[in-house]
Coordinates of C-alpha atoms and ligand atoms in Angstrom, one line a residue:
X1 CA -20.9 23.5 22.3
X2 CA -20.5 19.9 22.6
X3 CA -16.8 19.0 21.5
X4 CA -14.8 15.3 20.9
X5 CA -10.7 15.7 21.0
X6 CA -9.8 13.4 19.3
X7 CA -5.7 13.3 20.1
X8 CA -2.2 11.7 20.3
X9 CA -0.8 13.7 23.3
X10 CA 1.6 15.6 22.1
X11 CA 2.8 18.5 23.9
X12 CA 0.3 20.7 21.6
X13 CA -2.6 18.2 21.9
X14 CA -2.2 18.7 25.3
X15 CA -2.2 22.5 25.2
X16 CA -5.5 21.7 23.1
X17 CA -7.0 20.0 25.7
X18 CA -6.0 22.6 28.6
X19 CA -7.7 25.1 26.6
X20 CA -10.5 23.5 26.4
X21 CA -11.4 22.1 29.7
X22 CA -10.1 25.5 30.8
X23 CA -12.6 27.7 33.1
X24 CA -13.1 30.3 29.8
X25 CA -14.0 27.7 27.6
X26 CA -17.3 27.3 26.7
X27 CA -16.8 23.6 25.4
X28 CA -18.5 21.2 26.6
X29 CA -16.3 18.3 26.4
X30 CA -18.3 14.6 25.9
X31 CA -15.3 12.6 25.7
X32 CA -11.7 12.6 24.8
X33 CA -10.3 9.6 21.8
X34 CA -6.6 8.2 21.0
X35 CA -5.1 7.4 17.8
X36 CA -1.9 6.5 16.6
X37 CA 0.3 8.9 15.8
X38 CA 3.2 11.2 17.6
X39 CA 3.7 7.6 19.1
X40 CA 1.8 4.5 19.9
X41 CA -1.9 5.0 20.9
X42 CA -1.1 2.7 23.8
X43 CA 1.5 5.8 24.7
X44 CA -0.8 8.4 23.8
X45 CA -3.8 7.2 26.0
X46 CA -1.6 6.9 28.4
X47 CA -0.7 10.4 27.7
X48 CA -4.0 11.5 27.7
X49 CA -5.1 10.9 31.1
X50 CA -2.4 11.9 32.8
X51 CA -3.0 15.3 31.0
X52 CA -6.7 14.5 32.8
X53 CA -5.3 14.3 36.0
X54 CA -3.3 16.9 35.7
X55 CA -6.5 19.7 34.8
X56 CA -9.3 17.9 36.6
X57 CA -11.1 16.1 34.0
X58 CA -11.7 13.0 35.9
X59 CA -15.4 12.0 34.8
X60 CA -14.7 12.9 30.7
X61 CA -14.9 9.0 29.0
X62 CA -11.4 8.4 27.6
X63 CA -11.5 6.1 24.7
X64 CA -8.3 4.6 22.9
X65 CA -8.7 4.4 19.3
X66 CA -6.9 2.9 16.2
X67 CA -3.7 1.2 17.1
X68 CA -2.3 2.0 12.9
X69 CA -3.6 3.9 9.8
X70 CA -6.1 2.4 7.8
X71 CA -3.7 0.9 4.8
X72 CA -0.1 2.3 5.9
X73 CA 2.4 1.0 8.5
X74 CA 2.8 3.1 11.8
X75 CA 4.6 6.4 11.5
X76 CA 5.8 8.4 14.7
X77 CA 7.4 11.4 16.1
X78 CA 9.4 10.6 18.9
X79 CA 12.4 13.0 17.1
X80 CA 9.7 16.2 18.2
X81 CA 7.5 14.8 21.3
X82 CA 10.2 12.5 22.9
X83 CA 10.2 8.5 23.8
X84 CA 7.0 9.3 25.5
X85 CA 5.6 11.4 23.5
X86 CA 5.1 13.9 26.5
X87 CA 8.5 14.3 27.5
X88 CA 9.5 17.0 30.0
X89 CA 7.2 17.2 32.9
X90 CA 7.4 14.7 35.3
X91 CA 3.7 13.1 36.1
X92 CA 3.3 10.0 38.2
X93 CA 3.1 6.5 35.9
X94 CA -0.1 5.8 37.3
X95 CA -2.8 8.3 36.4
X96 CA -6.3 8.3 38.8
X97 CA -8.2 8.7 35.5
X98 CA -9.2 5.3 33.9
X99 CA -9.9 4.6 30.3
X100 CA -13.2 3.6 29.2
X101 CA -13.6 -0.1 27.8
X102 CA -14.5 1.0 24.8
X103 CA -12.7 1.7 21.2
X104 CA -13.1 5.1 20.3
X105 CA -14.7 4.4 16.7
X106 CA -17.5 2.9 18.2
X107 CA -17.7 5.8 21.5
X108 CA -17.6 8.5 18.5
X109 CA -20.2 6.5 16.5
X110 CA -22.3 6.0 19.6
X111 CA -22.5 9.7 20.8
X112 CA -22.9 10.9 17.5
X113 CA -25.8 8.5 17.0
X114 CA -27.4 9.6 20.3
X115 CA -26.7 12.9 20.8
X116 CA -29.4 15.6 20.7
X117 CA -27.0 18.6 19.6
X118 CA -24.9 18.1 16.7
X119 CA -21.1 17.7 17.8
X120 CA -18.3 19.2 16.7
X121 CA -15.2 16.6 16.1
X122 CA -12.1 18.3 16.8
X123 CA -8.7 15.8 15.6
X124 CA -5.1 16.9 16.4
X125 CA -3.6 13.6 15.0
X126 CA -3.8 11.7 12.1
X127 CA -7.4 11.1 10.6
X128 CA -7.8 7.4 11.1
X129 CA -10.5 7.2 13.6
X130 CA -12.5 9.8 12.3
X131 CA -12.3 8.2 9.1
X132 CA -13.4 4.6 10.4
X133 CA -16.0 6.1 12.3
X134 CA -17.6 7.8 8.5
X135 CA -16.7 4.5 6.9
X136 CA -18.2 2.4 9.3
X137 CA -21.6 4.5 9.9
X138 CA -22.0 7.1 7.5
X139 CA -25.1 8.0 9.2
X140 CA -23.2 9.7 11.5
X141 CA -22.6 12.9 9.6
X142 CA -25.9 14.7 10.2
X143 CA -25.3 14.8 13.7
X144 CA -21.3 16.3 13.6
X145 CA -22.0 19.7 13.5
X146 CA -18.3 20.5 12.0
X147 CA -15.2 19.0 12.1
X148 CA -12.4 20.8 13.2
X149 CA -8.9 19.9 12.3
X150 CA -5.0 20.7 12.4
X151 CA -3.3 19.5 9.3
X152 CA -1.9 19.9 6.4
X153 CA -1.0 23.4 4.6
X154 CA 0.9 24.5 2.1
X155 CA 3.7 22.4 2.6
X156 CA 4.8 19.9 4.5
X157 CA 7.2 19.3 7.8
X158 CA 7.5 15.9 7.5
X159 CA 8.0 15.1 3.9
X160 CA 8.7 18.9 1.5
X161 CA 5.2 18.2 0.7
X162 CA 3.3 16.6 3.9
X163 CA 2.1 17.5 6.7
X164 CA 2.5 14.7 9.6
X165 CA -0.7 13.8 10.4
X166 CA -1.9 13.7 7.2
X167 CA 1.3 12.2 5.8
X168 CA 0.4 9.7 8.5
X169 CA -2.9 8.4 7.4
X170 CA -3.4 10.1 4.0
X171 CA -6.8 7.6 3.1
X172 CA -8.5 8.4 6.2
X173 CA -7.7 12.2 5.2
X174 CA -9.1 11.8 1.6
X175 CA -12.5 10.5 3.4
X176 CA -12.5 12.8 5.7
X177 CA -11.8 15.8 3.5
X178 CA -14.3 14.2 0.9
X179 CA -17.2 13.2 3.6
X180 CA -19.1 16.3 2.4
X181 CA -18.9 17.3 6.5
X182 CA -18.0 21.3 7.4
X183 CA -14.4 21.4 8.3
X184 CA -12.3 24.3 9.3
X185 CA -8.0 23.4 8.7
X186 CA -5.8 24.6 10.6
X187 CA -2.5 23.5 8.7
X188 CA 1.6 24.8 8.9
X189 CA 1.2 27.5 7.1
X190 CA -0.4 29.3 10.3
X191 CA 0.0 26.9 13.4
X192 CA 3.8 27.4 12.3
X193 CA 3.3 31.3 13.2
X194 CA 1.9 30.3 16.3
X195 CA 5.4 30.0 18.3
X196 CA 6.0 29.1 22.2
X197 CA 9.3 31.2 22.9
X198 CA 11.6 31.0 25.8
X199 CA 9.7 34.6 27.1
X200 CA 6.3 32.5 27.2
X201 CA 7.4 29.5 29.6
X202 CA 8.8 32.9 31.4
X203 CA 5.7 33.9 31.5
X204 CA 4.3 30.9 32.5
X205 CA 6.3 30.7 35.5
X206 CA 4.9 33.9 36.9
X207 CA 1.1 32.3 37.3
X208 CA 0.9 30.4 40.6
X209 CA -1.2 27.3 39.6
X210 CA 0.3 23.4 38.7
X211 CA -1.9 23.9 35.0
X212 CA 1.1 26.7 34.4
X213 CA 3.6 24.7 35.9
X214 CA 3.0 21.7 33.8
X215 CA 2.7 23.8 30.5
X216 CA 5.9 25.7 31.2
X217 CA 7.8 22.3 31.4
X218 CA 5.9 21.0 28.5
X219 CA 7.0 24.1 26.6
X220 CA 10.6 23.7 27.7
X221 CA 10.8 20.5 26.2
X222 CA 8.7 21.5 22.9
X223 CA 10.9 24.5 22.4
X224 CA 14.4 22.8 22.6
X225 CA 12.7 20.1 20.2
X226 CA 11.9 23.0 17.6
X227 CA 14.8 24.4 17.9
X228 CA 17.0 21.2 17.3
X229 CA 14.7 19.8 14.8
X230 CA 13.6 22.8 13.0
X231 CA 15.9 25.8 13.7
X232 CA 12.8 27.6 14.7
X233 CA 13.1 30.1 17.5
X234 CA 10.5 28.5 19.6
X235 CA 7.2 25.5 19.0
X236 CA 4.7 25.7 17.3
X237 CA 1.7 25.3 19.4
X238 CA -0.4 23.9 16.2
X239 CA -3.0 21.3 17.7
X240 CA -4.1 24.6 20.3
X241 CA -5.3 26.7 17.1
X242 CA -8.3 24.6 16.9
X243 CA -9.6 24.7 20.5
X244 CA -8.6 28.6 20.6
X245 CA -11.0 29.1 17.4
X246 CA -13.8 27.7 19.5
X247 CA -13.1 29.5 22.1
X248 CA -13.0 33.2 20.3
X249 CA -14.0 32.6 16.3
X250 CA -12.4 36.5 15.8
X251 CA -8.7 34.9 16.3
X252 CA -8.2 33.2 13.1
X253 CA -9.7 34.1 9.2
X254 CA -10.4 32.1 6.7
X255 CA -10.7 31.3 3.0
X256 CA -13.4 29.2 1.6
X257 CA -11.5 26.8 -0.8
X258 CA -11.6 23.1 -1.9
X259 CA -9.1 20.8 -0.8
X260 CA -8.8 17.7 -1.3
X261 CA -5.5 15.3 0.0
X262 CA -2.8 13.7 -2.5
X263 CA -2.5 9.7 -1.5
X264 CA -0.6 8.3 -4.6
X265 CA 2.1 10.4 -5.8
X266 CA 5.8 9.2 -5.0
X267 CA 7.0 12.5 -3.5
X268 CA 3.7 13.9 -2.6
X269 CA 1.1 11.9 -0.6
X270 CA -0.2 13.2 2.4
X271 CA -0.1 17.0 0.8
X272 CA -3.2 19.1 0.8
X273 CA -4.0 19.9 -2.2
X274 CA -5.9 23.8 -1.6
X275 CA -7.0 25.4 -4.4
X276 CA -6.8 29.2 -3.4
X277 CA -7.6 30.3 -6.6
X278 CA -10.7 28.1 -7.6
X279 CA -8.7 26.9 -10.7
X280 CA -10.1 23.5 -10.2
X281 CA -13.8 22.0 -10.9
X282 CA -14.5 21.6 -7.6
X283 CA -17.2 23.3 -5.0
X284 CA -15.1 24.8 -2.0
X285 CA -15.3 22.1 1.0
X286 CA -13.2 23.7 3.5
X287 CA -12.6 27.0 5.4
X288 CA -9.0 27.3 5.6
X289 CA -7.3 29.2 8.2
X290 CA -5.1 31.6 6.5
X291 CA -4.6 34.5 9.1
X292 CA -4.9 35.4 12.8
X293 CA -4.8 38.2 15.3
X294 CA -1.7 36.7 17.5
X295 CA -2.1 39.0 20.6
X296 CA -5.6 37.8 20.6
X297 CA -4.5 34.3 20.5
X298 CA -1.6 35.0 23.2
X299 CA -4.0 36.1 25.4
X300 CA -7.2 33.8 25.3
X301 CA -3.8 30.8 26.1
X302 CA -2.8 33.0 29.3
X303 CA -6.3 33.9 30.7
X304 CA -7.2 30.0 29.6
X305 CA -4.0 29.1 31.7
X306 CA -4.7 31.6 34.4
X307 CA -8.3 30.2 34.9
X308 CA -7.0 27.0 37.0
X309 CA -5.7 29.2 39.8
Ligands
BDR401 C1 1.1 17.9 14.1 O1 2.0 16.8 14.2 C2 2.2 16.4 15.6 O2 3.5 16.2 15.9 C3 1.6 17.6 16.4 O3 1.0 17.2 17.6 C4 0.6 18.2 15.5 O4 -0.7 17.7 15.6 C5 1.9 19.0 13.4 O5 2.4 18.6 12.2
CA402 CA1 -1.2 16.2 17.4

């Protein structure tokens, strides 16, 4: 299956991407985009290749994307992901992995125009370039096989009611959501289930490979973060919930539902609006990830992990 990530790194983008290029993963991945979002797309293309470097995906295009949402000022999350927005491990400044010249509207618009095999778009950040990419060629969508996303739920961690990433670019949500393309959501109301503890960077530590090394001190930092931010007894691993559904589609379940995403409302733009009980008028548009097995999901993130030794 042909895949884009398209990411602001993020220690659970980057758990996304290790899952993926991973040697059980049957993902094929064509390239990897940037977008603004935990912090500056400058930062998080940075970001990005390091995480390259670190798992061997040297030849993958790397292409930095939109620099602020489509209408709204930049919104970060330094307070969760740090000043770097991979704080913890210690990676050298300078990765050997180069970005293409490229933006990363016009590299998703060009493979998608190109491609033989539909593609499945897979964001972890705010929506903005996958939005410019459907405004700017709508022709596009007969070749994305299914887009794949984590955001949103049934409430919100960055406002009561919004998710960050769509609180972050809540226009480029409403055209994604109302593109008329496939999507599966992954949004809080599971990824928040899916929790990093102290015992898995224990874990971690027992697998002799740098992959585990790096995600252990990843996790370290992510953890403390949840717990200082949150009061959670460990991080949420949300952006990973995506990659691990491609990976094994028997991890997570699903309702079919319509959603659709708030952009106006004074205390609530940026929420999903998921309509669970088909009150509204509207056909369903979205499978929404409502449950999942989490030993199954445990262990596909070990054995993925496991795989670089
Ligand atoms: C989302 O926001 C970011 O901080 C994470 O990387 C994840 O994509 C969770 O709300
Ligand atoms: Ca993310």
């Amino acid at each position: 299956m042909r895949v884009i990530l398209d990411c602001d790194p993020g220690h659970d983008d980057a758990i996304a991407i290790i899952l993926a290029a991973s040697k059980i993963s049957p993902l094929e991945i064509v390239g990897i985009t940037t977008v603004s979002g935990n912090v500056s797309v400058e930062k998080n293309t940075l970001n990005a290749l390091k995480i390259c470097d670190v798992v061997g995906l040297t030849d993958v295009p790397v292409a930095q994307g939109m620099p602020r949402p489509m209408y709204r000022e930049v919104k970060s999350a330094e307070a969760i992901h740090g000043e770097t927005g991979l704080d913890g491990p210690d990676l050298p400044e300078n990765p050997h992995t180069k970005q293409i010249d490229q933006h990363a509207v016009d590299f998703i618009i060009e493979q998608l125009t190109h491609t033989t095999e539909p593609i499945t778009l897979v964001p972890t950040g705010p929506l903005t370039n996958i939005g410019m990419a459907l405004v700017k060629e709508p022709a596009i969508k007969k070749n994305i096989k299914e887009i794949v996303l984590m955001g949103g739920g049934t409430y919100g961690n960055w406002t009561p009611a919004a998710e960050f990433n769509i609180y972050v670019d809540p226009e480029a949500a409403k055209t994604v959501f109302n593109s008329g393309v496939p999507i599966k959501m992954f949004g809080l109301n599971v990824t928040h289930t899916v929790l990093a503890t102290d015992e898995t960077v224990n874990d971690l530590k027992q697998i002799d490979n740098p992959v585990a090394a790096f995600v252990s001190e990843l996790l370290a930092f992510f953890i403390q973060s949840y717990k200082d931010h949150f009061d959670f007894p460990g991080g949420a691993v949300h952006d990973a919930c995506t990659v691990a559904h491609l990976i094994d589609p028997s991890i997570f379940t699903f309702e079919h539902v319509h959603v659709d995403v708030e952009t106006k409302g004074d205390l609530t733009y940026g929420m999903t609006i998921i309509d669970r009980l088909g009150v509204g008028e509207n056909e369903p548009n979205v499978h929404f990830a409502s449950g999942l097995d989490h030993e199954k999901f445990w262990s596909l993130f070990r054995n993925a992990i496991a795989s670089y030794s």
